[in-house]
PDB file of C-alpha atoms in Angstrom:
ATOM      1  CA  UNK A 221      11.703   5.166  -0.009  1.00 87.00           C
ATOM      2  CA  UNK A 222      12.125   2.614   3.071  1.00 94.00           C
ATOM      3  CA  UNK A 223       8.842   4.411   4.394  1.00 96.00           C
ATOM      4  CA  UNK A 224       7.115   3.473   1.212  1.00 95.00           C
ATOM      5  CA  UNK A 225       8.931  -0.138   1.400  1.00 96.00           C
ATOM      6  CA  UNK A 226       7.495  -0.714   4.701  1.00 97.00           C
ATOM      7  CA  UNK A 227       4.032   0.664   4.230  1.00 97.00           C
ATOM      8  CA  UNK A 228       3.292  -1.084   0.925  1.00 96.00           C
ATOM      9  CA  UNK A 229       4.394  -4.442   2.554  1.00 97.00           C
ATOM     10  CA  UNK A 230       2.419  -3.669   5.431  1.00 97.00           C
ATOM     11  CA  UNK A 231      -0.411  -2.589   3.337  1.00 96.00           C
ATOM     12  CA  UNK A 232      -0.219  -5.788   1.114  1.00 96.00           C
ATOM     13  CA  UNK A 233       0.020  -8.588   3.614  1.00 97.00           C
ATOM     14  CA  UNK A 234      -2.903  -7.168   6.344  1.00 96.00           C
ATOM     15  CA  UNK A 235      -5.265  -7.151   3.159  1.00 96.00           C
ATOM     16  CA  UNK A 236      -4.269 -10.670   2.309  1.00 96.00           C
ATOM     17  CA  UNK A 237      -4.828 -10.968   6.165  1.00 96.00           C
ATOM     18  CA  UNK A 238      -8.199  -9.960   6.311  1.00 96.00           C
ATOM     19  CA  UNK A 239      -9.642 -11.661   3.100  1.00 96.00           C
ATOM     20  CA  UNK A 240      -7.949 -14.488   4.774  1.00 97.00           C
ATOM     21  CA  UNK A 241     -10.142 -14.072   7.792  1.00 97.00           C
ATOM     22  CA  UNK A 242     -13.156 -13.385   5.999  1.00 95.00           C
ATOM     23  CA  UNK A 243     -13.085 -16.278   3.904  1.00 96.00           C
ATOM     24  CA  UNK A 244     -12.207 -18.938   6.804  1.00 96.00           C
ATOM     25  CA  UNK A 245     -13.272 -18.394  10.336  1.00 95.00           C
ATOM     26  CA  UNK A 246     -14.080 -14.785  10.650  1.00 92.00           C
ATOM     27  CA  UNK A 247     -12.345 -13.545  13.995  1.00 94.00           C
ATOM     28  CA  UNK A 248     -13.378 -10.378  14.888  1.00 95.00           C
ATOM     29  CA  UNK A 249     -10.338 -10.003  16.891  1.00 95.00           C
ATOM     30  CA  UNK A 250      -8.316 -10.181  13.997  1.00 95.00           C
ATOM     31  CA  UNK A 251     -11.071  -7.424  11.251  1.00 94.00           C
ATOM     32  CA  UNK A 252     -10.526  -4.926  14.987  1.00 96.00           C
ATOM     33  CA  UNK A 253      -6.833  -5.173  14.617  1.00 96.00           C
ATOM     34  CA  UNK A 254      -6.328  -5.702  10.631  1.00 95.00           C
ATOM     35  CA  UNK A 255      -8.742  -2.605   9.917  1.00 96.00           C
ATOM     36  CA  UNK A 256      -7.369   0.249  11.295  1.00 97.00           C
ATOM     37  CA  UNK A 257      -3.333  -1.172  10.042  1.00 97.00           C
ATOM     38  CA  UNK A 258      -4.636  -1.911   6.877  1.00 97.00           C
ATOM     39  CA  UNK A 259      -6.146   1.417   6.188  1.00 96.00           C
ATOM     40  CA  UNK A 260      -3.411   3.336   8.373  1.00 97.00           C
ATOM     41  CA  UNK A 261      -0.674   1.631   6.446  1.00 97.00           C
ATOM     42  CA  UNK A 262      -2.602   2.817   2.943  1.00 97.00           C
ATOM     43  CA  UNK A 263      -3.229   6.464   3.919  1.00 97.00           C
ATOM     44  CA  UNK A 264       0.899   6.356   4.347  1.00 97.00           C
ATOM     45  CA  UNK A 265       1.615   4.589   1.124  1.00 96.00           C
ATOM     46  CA  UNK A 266      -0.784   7.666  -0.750  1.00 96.00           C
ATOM     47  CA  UNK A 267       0.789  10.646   1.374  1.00 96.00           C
ATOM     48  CA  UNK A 268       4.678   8.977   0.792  1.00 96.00           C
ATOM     49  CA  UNK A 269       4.018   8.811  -3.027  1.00 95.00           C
ATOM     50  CA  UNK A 270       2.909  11.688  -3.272  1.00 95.00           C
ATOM     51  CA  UNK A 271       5.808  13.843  -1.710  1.00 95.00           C
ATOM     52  CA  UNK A 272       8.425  11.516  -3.231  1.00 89.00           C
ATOM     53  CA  UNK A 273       6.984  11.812  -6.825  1.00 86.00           C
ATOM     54  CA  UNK A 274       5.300  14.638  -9.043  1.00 89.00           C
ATOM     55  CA  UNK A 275       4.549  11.551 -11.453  1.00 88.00           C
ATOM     56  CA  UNK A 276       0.742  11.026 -12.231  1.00 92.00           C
ATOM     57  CA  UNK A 277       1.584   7.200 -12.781  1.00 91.00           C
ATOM     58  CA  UNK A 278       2.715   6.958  -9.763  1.00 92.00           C
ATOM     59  CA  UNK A 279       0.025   8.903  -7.837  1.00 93.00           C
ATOM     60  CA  UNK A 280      -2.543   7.356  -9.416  1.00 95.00           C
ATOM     61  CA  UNK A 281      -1.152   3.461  -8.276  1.00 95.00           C
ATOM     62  CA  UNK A 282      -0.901   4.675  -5.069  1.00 95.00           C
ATOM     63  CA  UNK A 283      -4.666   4.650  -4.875  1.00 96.00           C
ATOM     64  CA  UNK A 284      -5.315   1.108  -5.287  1.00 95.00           C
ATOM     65  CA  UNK A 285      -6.275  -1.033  -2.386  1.00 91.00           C
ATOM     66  CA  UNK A 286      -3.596  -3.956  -1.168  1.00 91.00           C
ATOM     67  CA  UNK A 287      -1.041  -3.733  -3.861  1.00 95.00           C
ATOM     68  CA  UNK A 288      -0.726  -0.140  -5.082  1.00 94.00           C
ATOM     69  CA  UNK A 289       1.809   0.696  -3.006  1.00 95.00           C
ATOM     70  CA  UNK A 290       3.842  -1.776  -4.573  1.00 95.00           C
ATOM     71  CA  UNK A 291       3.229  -1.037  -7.817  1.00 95.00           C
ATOM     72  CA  UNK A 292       4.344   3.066  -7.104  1.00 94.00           C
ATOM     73  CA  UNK A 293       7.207   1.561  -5.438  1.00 93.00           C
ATOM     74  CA  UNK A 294       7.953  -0.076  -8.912  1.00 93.00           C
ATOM     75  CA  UNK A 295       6.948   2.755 -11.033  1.00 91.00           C
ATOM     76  CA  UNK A 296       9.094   5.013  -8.808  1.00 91.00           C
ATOM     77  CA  UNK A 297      12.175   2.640  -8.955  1.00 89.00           C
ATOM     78  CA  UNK A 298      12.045   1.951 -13.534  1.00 85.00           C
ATOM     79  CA  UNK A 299      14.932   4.583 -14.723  1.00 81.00           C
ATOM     80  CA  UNK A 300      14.089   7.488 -16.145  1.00 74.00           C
ATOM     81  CA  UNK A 301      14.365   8.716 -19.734  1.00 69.00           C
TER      82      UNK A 301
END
């Protein structure tokens, strides 16, 4: 679960990063570096969900872009019935 912590964090603030950049000045300095973290960061937020859960609710917020990670991480962390 710290993996997943990490990642989704990660995941979630080099998003807001780049729309940041994209919006304002544009560095390309910062699209090289934010790019491959960004997407690096989301590839480990899918894989850790999916070997830490056999939920489908989970899984399936996994896939979405900037804040799906966090919203697994939630879904994994409600109790269960």
């Amino acid at each position: 679960m710290r993996v997943l912590r990490i990642a989704a964090q990660v995941e979630a603030v080099s998003l807001a990063l780049l729309l940041a950049n994209l919006l304002t000045v544009h560095t390309e300095a910062v699209a090289s570096l934010g790019g491959p973290v960004h997407g690096t960061a989301y590839l480990i937020v899918i894989l850790t969900v999916r070997q830490a859960s056999p939920e489908p609710a989970a899984r399936s917020r996994a896939w979405i872009p900037g804040v799906g990670g966090l919203l697994a991480l939630r879904q994994l962390r409600r109790p269960r019935p």
